[in-house]
PDB file of C-alpha atoms in Angstrom:
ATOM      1  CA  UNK W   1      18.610   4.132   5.907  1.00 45.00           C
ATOM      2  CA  UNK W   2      15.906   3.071   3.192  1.00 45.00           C
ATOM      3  CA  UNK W   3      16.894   2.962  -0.375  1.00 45.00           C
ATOM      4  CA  UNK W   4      15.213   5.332  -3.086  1.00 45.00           C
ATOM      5  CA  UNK W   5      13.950   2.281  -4.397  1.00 44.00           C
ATOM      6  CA  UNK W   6      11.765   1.215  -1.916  1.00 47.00           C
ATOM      7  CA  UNK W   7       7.504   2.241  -1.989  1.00 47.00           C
ATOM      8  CA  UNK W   8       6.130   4.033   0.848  1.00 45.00           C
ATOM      9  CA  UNK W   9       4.879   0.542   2.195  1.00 43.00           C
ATOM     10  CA  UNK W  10       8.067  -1.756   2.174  1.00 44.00           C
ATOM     11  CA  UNK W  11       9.081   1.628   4.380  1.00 41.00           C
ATOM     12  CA  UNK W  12       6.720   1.306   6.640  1.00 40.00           C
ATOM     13  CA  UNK W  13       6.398  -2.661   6.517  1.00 40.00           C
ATOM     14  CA  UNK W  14       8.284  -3.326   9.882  1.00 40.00           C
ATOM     15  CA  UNK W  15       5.196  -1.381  11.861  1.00 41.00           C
ATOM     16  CA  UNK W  16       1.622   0.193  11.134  1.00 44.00           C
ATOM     17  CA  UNK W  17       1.285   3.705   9.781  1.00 45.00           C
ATOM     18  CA  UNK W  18       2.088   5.720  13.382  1.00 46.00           C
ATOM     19  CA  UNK W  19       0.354   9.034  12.324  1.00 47.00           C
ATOM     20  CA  UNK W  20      -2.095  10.201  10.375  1.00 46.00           C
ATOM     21  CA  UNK W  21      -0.150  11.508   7.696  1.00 49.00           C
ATOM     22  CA  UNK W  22       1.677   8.089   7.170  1.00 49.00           C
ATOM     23  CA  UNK W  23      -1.455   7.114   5.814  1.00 50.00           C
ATOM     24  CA  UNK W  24      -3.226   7.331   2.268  1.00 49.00           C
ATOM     25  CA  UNK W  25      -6.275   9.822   1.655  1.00 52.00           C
ATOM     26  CA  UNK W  26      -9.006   7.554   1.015  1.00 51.00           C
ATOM     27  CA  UNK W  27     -10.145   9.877  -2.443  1.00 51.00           C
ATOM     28  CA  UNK W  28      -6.801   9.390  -3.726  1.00 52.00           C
ATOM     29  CA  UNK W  29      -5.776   8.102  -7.146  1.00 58.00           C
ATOM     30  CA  UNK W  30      -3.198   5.657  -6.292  1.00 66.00           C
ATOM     31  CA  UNK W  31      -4.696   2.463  -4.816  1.00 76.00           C
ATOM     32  CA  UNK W  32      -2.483   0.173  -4.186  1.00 85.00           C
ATOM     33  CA  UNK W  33       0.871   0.990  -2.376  1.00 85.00           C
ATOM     34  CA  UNK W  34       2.313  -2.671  -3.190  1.00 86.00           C
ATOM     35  CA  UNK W  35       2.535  -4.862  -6.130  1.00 88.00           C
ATOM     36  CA  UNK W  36       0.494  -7.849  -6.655  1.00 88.00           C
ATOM     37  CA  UNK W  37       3.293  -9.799  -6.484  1.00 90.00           C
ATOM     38  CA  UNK W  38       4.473  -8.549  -3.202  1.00 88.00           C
ATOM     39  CA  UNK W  39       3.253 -11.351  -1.225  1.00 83.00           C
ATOM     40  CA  UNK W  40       6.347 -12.204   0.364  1.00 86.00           C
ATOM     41  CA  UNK W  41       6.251  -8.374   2.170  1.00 87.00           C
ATOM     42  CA  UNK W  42       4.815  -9.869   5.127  1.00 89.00           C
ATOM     43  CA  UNK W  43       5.781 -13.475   5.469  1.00 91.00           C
ATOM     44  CA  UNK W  44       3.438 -14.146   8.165  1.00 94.00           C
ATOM     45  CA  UNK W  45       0.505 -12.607   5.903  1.00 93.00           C
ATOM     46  CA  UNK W  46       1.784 -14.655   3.025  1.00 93.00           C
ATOM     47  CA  UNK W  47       1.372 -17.914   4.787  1.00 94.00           C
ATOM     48  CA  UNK W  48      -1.524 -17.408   5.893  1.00 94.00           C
ATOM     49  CA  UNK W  49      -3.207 -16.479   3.166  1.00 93.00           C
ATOM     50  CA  UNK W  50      -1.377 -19.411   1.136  1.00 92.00           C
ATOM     51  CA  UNK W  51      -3.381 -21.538   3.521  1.00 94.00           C
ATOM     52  CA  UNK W  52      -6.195 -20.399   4.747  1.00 93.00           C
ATOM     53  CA  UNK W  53      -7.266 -17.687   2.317  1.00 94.00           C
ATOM     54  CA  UNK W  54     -11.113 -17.214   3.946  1.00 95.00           C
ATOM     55  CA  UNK W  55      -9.658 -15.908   7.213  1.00 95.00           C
ATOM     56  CA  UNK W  56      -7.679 -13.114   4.826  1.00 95.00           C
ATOM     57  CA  UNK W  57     -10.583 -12.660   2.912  1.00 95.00           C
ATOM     58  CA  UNK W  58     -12.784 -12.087   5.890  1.00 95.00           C
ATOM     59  CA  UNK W  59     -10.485  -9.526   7.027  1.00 95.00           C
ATOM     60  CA  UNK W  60     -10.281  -7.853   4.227  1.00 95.00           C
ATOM     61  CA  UNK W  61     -14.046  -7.820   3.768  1.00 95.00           C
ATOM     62  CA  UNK W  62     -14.902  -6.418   7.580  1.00 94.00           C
ATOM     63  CA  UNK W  63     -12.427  -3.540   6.838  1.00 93.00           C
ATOM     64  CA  UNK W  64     -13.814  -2.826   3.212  1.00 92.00           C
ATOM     65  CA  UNK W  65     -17.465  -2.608   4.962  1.00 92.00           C
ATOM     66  CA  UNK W  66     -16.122  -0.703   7.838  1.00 89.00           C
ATOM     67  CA  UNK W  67     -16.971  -3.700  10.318  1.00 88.00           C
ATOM     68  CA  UNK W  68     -20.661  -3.875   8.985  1.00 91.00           C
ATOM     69  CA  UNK W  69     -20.121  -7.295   7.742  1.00 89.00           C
ATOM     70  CA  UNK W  70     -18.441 -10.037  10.390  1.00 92.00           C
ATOM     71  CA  UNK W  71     -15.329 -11.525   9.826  1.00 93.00           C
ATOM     72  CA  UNK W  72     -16.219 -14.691  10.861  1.00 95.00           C
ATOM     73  CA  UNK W  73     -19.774 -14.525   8.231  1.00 95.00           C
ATOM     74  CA  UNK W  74     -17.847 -13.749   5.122  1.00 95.00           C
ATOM     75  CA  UNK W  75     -14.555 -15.964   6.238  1.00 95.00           C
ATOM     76  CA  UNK W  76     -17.311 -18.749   6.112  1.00 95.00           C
ATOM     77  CA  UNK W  77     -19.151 -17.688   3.629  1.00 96.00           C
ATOM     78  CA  UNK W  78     -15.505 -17.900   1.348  1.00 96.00           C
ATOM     79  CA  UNK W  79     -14.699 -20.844   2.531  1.00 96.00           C
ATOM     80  CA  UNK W  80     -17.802 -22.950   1.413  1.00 96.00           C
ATOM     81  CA  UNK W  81     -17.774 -21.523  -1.837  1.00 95.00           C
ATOM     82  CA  UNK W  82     -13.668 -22.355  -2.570  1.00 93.00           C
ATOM     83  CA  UNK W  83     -14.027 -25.734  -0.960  1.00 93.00           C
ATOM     84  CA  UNK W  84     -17.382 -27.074  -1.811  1.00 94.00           C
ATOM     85  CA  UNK W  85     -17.508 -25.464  -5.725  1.00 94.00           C
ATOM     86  CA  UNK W  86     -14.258 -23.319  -5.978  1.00 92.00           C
ATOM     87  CA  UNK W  87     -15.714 -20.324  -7.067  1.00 93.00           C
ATOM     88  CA  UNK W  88     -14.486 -18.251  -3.974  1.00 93.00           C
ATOM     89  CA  UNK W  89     -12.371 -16.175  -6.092  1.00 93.00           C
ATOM     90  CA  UNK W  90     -16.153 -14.984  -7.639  1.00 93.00           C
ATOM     91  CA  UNK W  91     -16.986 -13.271  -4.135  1.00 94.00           C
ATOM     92  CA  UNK W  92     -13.538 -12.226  -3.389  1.00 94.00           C
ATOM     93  CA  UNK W  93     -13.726 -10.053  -6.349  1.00 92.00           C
ATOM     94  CA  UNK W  94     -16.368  -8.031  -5.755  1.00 93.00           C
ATOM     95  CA  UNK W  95     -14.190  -6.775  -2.141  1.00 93.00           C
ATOM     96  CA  UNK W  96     -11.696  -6.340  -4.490  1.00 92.00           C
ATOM     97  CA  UNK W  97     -14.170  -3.609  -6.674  1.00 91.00           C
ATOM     98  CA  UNK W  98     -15.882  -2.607  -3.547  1.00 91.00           C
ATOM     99  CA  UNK W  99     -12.157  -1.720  -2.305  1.00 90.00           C
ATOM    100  CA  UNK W 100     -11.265   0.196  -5.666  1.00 88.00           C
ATOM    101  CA  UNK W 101     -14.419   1.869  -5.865  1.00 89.00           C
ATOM    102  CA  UNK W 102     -14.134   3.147  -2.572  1.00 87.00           C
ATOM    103  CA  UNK W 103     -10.899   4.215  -2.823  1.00 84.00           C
ATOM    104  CA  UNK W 104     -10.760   5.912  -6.679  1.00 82.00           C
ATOM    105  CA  UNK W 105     -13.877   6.243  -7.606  1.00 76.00           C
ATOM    106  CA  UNK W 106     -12.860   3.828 -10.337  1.00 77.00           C
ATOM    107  CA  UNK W 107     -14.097   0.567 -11.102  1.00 73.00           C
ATOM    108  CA  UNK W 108     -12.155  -2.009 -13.252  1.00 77.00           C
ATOM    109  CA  UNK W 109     -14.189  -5.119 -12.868  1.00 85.00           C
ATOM    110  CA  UNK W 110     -12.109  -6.734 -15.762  1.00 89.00           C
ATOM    111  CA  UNK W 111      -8.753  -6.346 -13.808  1.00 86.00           C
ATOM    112  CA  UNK W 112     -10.143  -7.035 -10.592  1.00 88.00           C
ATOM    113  CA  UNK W 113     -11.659 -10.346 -11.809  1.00 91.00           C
ATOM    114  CA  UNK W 114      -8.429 -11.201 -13.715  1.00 92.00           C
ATOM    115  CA  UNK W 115      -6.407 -10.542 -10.400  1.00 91.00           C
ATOM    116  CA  UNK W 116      -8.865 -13.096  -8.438  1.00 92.00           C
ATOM    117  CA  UNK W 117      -9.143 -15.557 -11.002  1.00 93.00           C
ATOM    118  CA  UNK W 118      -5.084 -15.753 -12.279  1.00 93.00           C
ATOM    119  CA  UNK W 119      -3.819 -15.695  -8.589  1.00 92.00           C
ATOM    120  CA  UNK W 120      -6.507 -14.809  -5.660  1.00 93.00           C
ATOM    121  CA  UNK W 121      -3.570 -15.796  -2.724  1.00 94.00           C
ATOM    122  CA  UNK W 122      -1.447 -12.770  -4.349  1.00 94.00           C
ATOM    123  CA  UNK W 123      -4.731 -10.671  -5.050  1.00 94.00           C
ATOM    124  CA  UNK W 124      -5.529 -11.015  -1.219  1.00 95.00           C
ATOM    125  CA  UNK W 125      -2.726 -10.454   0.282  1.00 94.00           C
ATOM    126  CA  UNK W 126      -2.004  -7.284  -1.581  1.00 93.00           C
ATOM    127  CA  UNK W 127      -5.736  -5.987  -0.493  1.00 92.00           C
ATOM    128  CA  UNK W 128      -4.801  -6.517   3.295  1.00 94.00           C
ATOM    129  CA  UNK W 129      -1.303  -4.690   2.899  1.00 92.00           C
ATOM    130  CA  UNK W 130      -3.597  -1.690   1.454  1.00 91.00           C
ATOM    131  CA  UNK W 131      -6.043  -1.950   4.295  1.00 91.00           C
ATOM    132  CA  UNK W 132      -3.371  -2.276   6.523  1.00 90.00           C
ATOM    133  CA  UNK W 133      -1.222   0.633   4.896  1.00 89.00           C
ATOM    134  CA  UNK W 134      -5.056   2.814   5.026  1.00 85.00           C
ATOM    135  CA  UNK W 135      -5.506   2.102   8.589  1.00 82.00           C
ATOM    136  CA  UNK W 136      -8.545  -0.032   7.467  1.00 75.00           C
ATOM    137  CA  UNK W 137      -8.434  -3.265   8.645  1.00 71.00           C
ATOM    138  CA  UNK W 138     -10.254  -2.593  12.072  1.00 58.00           C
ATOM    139  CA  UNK W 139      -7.022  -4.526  14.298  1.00 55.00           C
ATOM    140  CA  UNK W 140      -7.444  -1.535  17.013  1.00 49.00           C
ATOM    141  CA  UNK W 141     -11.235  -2.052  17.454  1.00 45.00           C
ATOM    142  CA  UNK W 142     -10.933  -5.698  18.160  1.00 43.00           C
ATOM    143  CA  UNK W 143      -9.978  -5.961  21.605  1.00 41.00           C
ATOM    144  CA  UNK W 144     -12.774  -7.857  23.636  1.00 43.00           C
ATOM    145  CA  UNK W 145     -13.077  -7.713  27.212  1.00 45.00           C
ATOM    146  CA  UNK W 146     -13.623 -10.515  29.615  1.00 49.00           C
ATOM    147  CA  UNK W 147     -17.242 -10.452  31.013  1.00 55.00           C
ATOM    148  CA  UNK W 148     -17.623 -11.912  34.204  1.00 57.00           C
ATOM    149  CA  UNK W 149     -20.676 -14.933  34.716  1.00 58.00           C
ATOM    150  CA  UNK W 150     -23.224 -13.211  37.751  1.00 62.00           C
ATOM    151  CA  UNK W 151     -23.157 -15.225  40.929  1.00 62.00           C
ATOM    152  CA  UNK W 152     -26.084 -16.393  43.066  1.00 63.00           C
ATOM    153  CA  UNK W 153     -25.728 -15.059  46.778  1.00 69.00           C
ATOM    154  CA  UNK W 154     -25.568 -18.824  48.320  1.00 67.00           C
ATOM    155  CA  UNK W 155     -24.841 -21.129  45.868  1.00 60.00           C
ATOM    156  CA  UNK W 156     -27.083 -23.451  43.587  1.00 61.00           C
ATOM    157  CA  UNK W 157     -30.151 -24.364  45.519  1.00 65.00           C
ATOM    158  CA  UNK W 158     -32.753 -27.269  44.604  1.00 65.00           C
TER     159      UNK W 158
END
């Protein structure tokens, strides 16, 4: 069924880790279970990341924190500094060490900043696909109920 070739992701690409042991210790020494250049892994990921990178990034960021930081907060946050002075790649970065240091106790800022700098669409997609592979990106935690508004026994009265 899957070729010897393929990494543990690309084998578990077409759905989300279903058990616990599908998934990565988080004090292990491999980090990342796809190459940089594995963009095209998930097309859907890969676009859009391509085009909207701060969404990605704010993803990435609210699983890194484990939800203490808002999607929406960083996403913006990304998205001023890549459009207004294009140093976005400078704050996705430090997710990107946050995210290594967290997962191998190592920290290679040098590589990291490289990654962002050379090609930050590849660099971010291949953090998600970890998150993802981890069961870190928080997908299962965002499902919002509808609150109903109160209403006033009789209607609006002047």
């Amino acid at each position: 069924m899957s070729s010897p070739n393929k990494n543990v992701y690309q084998t578990l690409l077409g759905s989300p880790p279903s058990s616990p042991d599908d998934q990565l210790e988080p004090n292990t020494t491999v980090l990342w279970s796809s190459g940089l250049c594995d963009c095209c892994a998930d097309p859907k990921l890969c676009c859009l990341t391509c085009w909207c990178p701060c969404i990605t990034f704010g993803r990435i960021a609210e699983g890194v924190d484990h939800g203490k930081t808002s999607c929406v907060a960083s996403a913006g946050i990304h998205a001023l500094l890549t459009y207004m002075t294009g140093f976005g790649w400078m704050y996705s970065y430090i997710y990107r060490s946050k995210m290594r240091k967290q997962y191998t106790g190592d920290s290679s800022h040098f590589k990291d900043c490289l990654a962002h700098f050379c090609c930050e669409s590849c660099a971010l997609c291949q953090e998600y696909r970890e998150l993802q592979f981890r069961g870190s990106t928080g997908d299962e935690q965002q499902k919002y109920g509808v609150e109903a508004v109160p209403v006033t026994p009789g209607g609006m009265i002047r």
